[in-house]
Short mmCIF file of C-alpha atoms in Angstrom, two decimals:
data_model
loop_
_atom_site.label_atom_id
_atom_site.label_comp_id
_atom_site.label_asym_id
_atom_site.label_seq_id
_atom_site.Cartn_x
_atom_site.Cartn_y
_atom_site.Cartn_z
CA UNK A 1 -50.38 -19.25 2.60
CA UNK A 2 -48.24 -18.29 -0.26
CA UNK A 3 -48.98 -14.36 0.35
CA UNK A 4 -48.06 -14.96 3.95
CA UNK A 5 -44.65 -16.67 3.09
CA UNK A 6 -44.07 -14.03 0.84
CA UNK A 7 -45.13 -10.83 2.80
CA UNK A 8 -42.26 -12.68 5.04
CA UNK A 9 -39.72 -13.66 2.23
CA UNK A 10 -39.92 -9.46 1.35
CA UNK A 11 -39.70 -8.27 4.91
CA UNK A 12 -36.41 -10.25 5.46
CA UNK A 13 -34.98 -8.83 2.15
CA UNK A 14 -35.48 -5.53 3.14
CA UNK A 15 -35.39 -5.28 7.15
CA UNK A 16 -34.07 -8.32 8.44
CA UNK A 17 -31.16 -10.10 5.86
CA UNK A 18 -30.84 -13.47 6.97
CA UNK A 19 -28.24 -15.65 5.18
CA UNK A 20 -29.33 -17.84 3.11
CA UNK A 21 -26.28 -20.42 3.22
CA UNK A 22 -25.82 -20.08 7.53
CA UNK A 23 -27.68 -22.06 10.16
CA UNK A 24 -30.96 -20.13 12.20
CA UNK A 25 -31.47 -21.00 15.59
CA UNK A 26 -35.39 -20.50 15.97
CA UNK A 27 -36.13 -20.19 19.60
CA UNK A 28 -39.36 -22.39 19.73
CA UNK A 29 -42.12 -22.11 22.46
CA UNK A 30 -44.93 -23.86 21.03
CA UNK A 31 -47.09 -20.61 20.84
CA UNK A 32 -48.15 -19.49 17.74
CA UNK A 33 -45.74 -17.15 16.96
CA UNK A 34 -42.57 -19.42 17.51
CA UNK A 35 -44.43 -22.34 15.11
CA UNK A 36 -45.22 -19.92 12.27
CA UNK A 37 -41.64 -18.91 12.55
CA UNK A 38 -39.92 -22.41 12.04
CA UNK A 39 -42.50 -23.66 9.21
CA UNK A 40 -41.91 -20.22 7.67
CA UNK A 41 -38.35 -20.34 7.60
CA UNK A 42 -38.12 -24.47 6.20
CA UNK A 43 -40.40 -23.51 3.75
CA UNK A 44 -38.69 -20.57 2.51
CA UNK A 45 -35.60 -22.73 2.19
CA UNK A 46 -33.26 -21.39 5.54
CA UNK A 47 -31.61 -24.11 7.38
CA UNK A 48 -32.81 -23.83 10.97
CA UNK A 49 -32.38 -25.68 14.19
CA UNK A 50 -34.75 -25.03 16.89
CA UNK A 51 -34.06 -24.29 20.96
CA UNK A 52 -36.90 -24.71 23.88
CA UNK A 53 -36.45 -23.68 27.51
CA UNK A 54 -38.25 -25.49 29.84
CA UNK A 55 -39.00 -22.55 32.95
CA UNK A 56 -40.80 -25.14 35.05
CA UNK A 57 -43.04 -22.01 36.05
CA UNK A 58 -46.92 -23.52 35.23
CA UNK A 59 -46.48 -27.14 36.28
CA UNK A 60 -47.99 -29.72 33.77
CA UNK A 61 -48.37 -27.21 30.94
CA UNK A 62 -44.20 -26.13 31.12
CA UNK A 63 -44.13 -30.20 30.39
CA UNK A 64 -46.84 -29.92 27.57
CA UNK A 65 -44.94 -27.48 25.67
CA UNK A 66 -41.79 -29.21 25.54
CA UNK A 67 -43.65 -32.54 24.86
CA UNK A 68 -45.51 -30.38 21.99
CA UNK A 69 -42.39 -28.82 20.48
CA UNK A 70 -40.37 -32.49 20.59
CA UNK A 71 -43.05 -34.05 18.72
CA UNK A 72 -43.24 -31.14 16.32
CA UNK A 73 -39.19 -31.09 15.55
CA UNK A 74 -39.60 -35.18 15.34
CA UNK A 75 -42.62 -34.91 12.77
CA UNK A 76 -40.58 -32.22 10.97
CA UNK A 77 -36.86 -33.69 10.76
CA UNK A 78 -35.48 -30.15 12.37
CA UNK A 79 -33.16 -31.16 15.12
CA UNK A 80 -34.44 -29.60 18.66
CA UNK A 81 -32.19 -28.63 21.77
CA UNK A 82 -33.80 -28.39 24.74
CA UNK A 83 -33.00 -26.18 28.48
CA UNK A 84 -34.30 -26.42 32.24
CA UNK A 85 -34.46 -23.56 33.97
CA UNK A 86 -35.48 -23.36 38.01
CA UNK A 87 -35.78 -19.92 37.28
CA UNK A 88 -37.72 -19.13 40.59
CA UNK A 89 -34.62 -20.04 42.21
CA UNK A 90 -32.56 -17.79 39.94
CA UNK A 91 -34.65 -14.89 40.75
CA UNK A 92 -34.83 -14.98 44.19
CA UNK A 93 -30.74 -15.06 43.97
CA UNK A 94 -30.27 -12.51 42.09
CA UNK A 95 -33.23 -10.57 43.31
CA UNK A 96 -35.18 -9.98 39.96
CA UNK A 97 -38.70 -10.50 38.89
CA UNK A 98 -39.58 -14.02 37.73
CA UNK A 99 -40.03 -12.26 33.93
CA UNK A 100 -36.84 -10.92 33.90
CA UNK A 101 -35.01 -13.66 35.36
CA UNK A 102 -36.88 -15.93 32.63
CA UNK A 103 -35.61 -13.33 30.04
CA UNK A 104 -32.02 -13.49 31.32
CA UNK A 105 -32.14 -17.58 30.82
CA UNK A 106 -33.30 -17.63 28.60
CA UNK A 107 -31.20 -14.97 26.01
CA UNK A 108 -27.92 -16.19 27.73
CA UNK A 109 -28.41 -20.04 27.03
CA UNK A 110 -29.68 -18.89 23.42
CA UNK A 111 -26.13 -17.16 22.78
CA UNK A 112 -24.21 -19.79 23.93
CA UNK A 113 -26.22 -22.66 21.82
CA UNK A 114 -25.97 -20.67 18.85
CA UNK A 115 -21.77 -19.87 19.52
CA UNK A 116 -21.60 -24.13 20.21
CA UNK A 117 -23.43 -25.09 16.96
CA UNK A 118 -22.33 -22.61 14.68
CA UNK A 119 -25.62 -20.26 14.10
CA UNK A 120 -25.82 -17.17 12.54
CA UNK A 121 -28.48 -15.91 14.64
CA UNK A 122 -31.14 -16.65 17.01
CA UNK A 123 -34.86 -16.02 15.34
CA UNK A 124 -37.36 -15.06 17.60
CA UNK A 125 -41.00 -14.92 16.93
CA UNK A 126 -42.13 -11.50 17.80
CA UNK A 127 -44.82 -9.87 15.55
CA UNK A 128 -46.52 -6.39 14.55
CA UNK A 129 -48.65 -6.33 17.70
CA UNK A 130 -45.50 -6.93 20.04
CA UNK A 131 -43.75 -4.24 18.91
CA UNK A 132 -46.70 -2.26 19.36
CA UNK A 133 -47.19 -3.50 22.72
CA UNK A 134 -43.52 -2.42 23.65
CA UNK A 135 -43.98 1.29 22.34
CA UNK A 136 -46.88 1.53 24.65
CA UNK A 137 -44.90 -0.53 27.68
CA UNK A 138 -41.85 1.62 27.17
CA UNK A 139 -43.78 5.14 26.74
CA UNK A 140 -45.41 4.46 30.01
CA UNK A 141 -42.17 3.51 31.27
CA UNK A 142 -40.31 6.62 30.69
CA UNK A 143 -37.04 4.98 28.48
CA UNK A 144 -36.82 7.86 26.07
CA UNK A 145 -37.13 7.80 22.38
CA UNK A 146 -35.14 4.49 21.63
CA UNK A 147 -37.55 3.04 23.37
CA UNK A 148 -40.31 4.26 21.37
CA UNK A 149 -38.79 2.52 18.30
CA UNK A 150 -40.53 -0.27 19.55
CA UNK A 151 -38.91 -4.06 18.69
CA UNK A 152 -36.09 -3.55 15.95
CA UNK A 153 -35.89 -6.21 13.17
CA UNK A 154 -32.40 -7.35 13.65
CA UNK A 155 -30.43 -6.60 16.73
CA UNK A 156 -27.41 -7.59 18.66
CA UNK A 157 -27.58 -11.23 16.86
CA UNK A 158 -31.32 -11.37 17.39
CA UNK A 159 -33.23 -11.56 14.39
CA UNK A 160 -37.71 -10.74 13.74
CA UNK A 161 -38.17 -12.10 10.55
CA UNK A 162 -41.93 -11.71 11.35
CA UNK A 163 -41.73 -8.45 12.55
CA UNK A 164 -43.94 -7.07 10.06
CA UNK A 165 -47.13 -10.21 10.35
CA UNK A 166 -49.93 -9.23 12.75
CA UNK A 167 -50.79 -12.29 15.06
CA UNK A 168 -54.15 -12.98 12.56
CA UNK A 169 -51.79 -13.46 10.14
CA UNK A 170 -49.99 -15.50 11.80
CA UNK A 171 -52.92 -18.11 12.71
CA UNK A 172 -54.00 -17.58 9.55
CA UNK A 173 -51.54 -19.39 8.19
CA UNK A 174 -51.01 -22.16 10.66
CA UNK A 175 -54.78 -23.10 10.14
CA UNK A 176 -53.70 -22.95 6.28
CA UNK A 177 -50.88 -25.66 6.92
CA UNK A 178 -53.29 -27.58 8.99
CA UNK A 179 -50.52 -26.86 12.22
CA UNK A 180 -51.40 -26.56 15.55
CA UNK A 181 -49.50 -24.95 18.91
CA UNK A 182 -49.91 -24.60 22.35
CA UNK A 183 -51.58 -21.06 24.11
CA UNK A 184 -49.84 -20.46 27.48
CA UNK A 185 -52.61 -19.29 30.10
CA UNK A 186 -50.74 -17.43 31.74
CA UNK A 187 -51.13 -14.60 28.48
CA UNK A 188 -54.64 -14.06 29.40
CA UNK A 189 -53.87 -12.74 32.90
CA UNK A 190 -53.58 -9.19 33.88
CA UNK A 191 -51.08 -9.84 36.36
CA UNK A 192 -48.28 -8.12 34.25
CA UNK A 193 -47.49 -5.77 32.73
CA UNK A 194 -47.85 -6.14 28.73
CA UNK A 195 -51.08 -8.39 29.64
CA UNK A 196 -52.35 -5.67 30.57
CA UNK A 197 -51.44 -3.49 27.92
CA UNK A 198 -52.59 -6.63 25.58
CA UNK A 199 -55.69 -7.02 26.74
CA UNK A 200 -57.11 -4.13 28.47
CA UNK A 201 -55.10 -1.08 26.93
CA UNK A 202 -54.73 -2.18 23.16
CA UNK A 203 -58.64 -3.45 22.88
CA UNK A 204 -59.66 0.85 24.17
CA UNK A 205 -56.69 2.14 21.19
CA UNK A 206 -58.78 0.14 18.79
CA UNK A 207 -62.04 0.60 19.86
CA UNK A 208 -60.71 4.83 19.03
CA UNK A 209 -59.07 3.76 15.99
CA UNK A 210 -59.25 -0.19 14.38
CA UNK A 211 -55.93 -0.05 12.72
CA UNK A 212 -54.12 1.65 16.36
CA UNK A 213 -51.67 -1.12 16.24
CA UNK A 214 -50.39 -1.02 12.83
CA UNK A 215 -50.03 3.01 13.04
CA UNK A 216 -48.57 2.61 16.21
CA UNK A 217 -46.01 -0.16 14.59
CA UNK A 218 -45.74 1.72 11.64
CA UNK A 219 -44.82 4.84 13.98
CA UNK A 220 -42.30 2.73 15.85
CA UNK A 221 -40.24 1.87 12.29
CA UNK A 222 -39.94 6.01 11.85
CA UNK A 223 -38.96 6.33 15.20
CA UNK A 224 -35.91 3.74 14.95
CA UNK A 225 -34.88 5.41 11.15
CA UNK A 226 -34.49 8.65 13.44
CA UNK A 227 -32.61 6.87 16.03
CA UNK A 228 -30.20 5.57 13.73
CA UNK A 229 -29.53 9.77 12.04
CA UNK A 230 -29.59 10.77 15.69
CA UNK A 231 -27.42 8.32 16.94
CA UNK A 232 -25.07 9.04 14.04
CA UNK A 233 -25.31 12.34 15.29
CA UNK A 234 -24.27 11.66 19.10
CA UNK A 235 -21.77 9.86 18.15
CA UNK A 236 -19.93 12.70 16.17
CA UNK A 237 -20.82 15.07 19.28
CA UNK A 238 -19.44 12.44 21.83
CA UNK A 239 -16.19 12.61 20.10
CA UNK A 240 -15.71 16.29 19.86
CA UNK A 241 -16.79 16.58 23.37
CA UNK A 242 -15.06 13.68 25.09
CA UNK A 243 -11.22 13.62 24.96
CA UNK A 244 -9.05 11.57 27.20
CA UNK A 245 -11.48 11.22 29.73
CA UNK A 246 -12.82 14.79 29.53
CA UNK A 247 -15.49 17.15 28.98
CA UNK A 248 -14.46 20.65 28.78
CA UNK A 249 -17.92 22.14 29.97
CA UNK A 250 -17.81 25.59 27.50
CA UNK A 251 -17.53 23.32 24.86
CA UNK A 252 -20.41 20.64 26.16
CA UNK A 253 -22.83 23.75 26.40
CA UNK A 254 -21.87 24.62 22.71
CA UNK A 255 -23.54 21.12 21.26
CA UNK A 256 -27.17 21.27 20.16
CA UNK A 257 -28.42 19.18 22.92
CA UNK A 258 -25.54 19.13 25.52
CA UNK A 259 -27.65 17.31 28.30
CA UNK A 260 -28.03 14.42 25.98
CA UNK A 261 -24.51 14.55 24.30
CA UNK A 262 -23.57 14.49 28.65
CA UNK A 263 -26.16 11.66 29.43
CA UNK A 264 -24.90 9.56 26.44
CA UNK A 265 -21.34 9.32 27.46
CA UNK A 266 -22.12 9.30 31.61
CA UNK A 267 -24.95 6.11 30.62
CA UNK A 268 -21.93 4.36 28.76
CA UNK A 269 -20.06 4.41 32.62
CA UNK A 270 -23.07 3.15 34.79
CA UNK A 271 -24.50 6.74 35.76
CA UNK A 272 -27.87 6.44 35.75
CA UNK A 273 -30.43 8.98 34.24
CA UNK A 274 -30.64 10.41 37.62
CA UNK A 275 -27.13 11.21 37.99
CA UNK A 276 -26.58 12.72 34.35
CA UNK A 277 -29.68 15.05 35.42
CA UNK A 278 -28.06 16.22 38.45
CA UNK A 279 -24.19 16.28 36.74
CA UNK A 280 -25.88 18.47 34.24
CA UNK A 281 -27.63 20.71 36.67
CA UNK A 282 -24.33 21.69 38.11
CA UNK A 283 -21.79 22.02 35.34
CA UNK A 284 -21.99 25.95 36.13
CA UNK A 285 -20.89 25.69 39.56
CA UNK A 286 -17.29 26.57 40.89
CA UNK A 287 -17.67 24.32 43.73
CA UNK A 288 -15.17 20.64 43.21
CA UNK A 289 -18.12 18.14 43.12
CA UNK A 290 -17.80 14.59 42.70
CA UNK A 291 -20.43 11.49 41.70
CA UNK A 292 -19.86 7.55 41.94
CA UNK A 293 -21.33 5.16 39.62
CA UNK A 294 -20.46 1.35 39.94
CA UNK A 295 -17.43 1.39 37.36
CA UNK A 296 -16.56 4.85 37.80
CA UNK A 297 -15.79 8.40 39.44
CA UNK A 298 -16.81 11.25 37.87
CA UNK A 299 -14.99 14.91 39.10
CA UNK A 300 -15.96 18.45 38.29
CA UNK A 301 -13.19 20.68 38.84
CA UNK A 302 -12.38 24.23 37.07
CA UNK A 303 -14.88 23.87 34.63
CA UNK A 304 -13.94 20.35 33.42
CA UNK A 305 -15.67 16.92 34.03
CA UNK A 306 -13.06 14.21 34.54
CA UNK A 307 -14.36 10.84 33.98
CA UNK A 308 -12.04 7.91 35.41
CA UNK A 309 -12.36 4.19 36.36
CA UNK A 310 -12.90 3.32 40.15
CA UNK A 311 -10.04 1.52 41.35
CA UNK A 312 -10.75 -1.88 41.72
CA UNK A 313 -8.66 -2.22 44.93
CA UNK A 314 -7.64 -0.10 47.78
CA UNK A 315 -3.36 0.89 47.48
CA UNK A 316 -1.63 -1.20 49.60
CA UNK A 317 1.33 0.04 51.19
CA UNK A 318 4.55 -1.02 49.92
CA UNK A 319 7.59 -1.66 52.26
CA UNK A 320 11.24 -1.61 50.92
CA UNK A 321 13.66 -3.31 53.99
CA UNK A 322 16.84 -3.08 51.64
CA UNK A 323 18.81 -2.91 48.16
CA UNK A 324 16.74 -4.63 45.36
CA UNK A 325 13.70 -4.70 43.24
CA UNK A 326 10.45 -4.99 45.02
CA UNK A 327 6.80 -5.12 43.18
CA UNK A 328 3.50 -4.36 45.58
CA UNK A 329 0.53 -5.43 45.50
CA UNK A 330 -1.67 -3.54 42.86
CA UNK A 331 1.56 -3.44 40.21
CA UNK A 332 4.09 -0.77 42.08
CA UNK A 333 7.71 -1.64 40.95
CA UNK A 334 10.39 -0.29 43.61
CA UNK A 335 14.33 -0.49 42.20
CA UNK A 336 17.02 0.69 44.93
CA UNK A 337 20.29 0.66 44.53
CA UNK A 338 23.48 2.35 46.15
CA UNK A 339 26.74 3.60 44.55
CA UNK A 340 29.70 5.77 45.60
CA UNK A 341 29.37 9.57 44.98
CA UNK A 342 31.83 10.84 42.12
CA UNK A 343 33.24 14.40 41.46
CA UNK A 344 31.15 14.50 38.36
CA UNK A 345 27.91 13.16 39.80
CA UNK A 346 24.72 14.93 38.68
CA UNK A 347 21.45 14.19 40.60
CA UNK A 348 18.68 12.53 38.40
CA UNK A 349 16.27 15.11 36.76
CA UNK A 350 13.99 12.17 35.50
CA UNK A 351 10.34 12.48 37.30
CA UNK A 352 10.60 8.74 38.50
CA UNK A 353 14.07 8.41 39.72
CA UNK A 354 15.40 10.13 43.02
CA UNK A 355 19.19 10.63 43.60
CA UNK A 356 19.39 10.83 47.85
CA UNK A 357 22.39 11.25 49.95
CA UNK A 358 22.56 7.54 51.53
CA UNK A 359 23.82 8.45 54.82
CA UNK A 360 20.62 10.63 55.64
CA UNK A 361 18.16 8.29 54.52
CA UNK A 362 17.12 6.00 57.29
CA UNK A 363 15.65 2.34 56.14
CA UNK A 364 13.29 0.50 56.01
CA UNK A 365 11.27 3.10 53.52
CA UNK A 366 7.51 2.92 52.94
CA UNK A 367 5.79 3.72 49.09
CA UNK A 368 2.33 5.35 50.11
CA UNK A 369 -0.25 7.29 49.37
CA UNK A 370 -0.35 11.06 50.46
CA UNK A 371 -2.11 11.41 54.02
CA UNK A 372 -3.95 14.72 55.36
CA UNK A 373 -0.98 16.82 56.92
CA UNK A 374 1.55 15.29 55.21
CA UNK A 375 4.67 17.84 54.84
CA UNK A 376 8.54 17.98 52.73
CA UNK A 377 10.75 20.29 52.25
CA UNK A 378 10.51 20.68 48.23
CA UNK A 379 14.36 20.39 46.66
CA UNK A 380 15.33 23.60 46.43
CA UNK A 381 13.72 25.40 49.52
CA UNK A 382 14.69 25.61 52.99
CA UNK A 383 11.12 25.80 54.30
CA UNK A 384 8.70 23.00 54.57
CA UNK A 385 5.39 22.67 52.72
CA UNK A 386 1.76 20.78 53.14
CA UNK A 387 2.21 18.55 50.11
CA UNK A 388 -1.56 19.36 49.51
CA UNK A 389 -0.60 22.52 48.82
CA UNK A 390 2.06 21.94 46.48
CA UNK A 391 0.03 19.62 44.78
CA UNK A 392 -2.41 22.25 44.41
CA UNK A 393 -0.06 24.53 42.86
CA UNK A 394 0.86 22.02 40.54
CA UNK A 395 -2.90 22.14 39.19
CA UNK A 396 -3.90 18.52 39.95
CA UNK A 397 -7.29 17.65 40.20
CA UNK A 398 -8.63 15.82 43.04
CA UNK A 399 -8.43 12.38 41.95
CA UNK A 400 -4.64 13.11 40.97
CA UNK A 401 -4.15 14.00 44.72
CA UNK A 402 -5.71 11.15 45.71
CA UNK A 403 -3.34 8.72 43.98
CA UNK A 404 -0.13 10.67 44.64
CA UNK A 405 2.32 8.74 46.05
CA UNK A 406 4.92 9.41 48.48
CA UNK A 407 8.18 7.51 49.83
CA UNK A 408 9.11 7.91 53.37
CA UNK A 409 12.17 6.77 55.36
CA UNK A 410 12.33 4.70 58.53
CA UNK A 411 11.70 7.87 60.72
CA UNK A 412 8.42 8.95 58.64
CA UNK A 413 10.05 11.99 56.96
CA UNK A 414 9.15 12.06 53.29
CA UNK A 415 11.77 11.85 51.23
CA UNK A 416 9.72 11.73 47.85
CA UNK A 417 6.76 12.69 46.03
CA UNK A 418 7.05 10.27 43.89
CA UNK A 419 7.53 11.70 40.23
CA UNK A 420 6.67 15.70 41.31
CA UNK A 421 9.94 16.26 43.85
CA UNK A 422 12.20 15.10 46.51
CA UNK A 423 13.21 16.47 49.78
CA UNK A 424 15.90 18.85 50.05
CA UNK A 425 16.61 17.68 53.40
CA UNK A 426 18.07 14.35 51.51
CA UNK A 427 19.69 16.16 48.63
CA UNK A 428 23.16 15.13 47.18
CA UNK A 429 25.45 17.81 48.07
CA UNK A 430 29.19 17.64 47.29
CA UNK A 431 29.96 16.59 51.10
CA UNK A 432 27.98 13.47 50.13
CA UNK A 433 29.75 9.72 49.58
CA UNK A 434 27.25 7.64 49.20
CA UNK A 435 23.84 7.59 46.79
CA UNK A 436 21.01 5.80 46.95
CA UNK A 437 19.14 6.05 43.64
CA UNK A 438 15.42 4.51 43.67
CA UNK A 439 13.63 3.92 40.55
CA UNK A 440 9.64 3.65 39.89
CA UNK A 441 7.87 1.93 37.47
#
């Protein structure tokens, strides 16, 4: 008993620092694990509170459980706050798998009890063999090598004192204390996934080798020391590379793993793995290609990855009857305003004003976005112009043509690209007496 608290007492010192003046939420099942974890914790001295959920998943045992862990918290003066979940329900709204919609409960009302009463952390009861478990779950899974770092001590506000026990251990000590806990049936069932890893894959690793587990544990704590000097590393890479919301692609293919350096920053924008693969596959081309994620839009144009936010609403077109200030409906402000023509007037050479002769500008106007065939005559020139081309001359990328806005008069001539040019059909000219000057914001 006393080797077992301290095996514990030296693992938290050195892997998983829990204060010793805050308050530990212990998230308490019942099982063995959870139990081992609140005695373990009292006895060390930690001030804990404890949380059950109540899943209503396997009828009179989900009311066992909570019936076990009330009378345990009673017996043991720790005060016990308790959840019910219909968590089929919740899964079959949000279309999920009854384990990960239990998960999702069950973290989310953990965060919020331990924001309400003030805890440090939530302490869960996961052990050696779990972590091994995962390594095995995740490598057959696919999820790369954070995943193979197995079950990290202290994460995110989650915190595995017992990280390094093994589950004999564990009962071990419970039988010591003279404490019992509940089993849930539904761990000896191969009908998921880690069950079967538990009890069907596991029982063959040791059967090869009797201390599988540990080694694979053991591996798992390596693996996550790398993560953390390869992370490090990323990180210092993802800041040369990305720069105002792009990746100059000479300079991706310069990094020592520039599919990963590309991956890491696309993942952190909802591309999926998929999607990084395929971005990657076709940084060469000369071709304008263009992916969607969820969040955002990601272009490749003349050798440069531009990585911007979806807009969250379509523009709305803004109409401007008369003299005043007008705001539209995703943020546009409008100012117009007239005044008399002076000798000494001198059109506006800021990008978001336009000076226009009044008396050729027919109202109501109409802020925009740019539409295939749209044409102006740019100040200046006599001729008239596809304002894709002269948007194309002006180097913008696609998703700059996209939001380019234009102003057009009652007759649907443009009279502005907003903040590139106006229309030398509307120009000031000295025969002019009027001036209507519009502002953008």
């Amino acid at each position: 008993m006393d080797r077992f608290l301290k095996k514990i007492s030296d693992y938290i010192a050195v892997k998983c620092p829990l204060d010793r003046d805050a308050l530990h939420l212990v998230a308490l099942s019942g099982g063995a694990d959870s139990v081992a974890l609140l005695l373990s914790l009292r006895a060390l001295g930690y001030r804990v509170e404890a949380a059950h959920c109540n899943f209503h998943l396997r009828g009179e045992e989900s009311d066992r459980d909570e019936a076990f862990c009330k009378s345990l918290c009673e017996s043991k003066g720790v005060t016990l706050h308790l959840a019910h979940f219909d968590t089929r329900a919740f899964a079959s709204l949000r279309r999920m798998s009854i384990e990960m919609a239990a998960r999702e409960l069950r973290y989310d009302w953990f965060r919020r009890l331990a924001h309400d009463i003030g805890a440090a952390d939530i302490c869960v009861g996961h052990h050696l063999e779990d972590s091994a478990e995962t390594v095995i779950l995740n490598l057959v899974r696919g999820t790369g090598i954070h995943g193979l770092a197995g079950i990290q001590p202290l994460v995110g506000g989650i915190a595995r004192p017992l990280l390094g026990c093994t589950r004999k251990e564990i009962e071990e000590y419970l039988h010591g204390v003279g404490q019992n806990y509940v089993v849930d049936s539904t761990n000896m069932e191969e009908d998921a996934q880690r069950n079967k890893i538990r009890l069907s894959v596991v029982p063959l690793l040791c059967s090869i080798n009797t201390a599988a587990q540990n080694n694979i544990a053991r591996t798992a704590e390596y693996v996550g020391e790398a993560c953390r000097v390869f992370d490090a590393a990323m990180e210092q890479s993802v800041e040369r590379i990305f720069v105002d919301g792009k990746i100059n692609v000479s300079d991706l293919k310069q990094e020592i793993s520039p599919e990963y350096v590309l991956y890491t920053i696309l993942s952190r924008h909802s591309f999926s793995s998929a999607q990084a693969g395929d971005v990657f596959s076709r940084i060469d081309s000369s071709d304008t290609l263009e992916w969607q994620s969820s969040t955002h839009q990601l272009l490749l144009s003349r050798g440069v990855l531009i990585l911007e936010e979806r807009e969250k609403a379509p523009f709305a077109d803004m109409k401007i009857p008369m003299e005043g200030r007008y705001v539209g409906q995703n943020g546009e402000v409008v100012a117009v305003s007239f005044e008399e023509a002076t000798a000494d007037f001198r059109a506006s050479c800021l990008p978001f004003e336009a000076t226009l002769d009044a008396e050729k500008v027919r109202f109501p106007l109409t802020l925009r976005r740019v539409a295939d065939g749209d044409r102006f005559v740019p100040y200046g020139m006599r001729g008239s112009r596809l304002i894709s081309d002269f948007l194309t001359d002006r180097r913008l990328n696609l998703f700059e043509k996209r939001r380019q806005l234009v102003l057009v008069d009652g007759e649907g001539r443009i009279v502005w690209v907003v903040g590139l040019r106006t229309d030398n059909r509307f120009a000031v000219t000295k025969a002019t007496k009027r001036v209507v000057r519009i502002v953008h914001k």
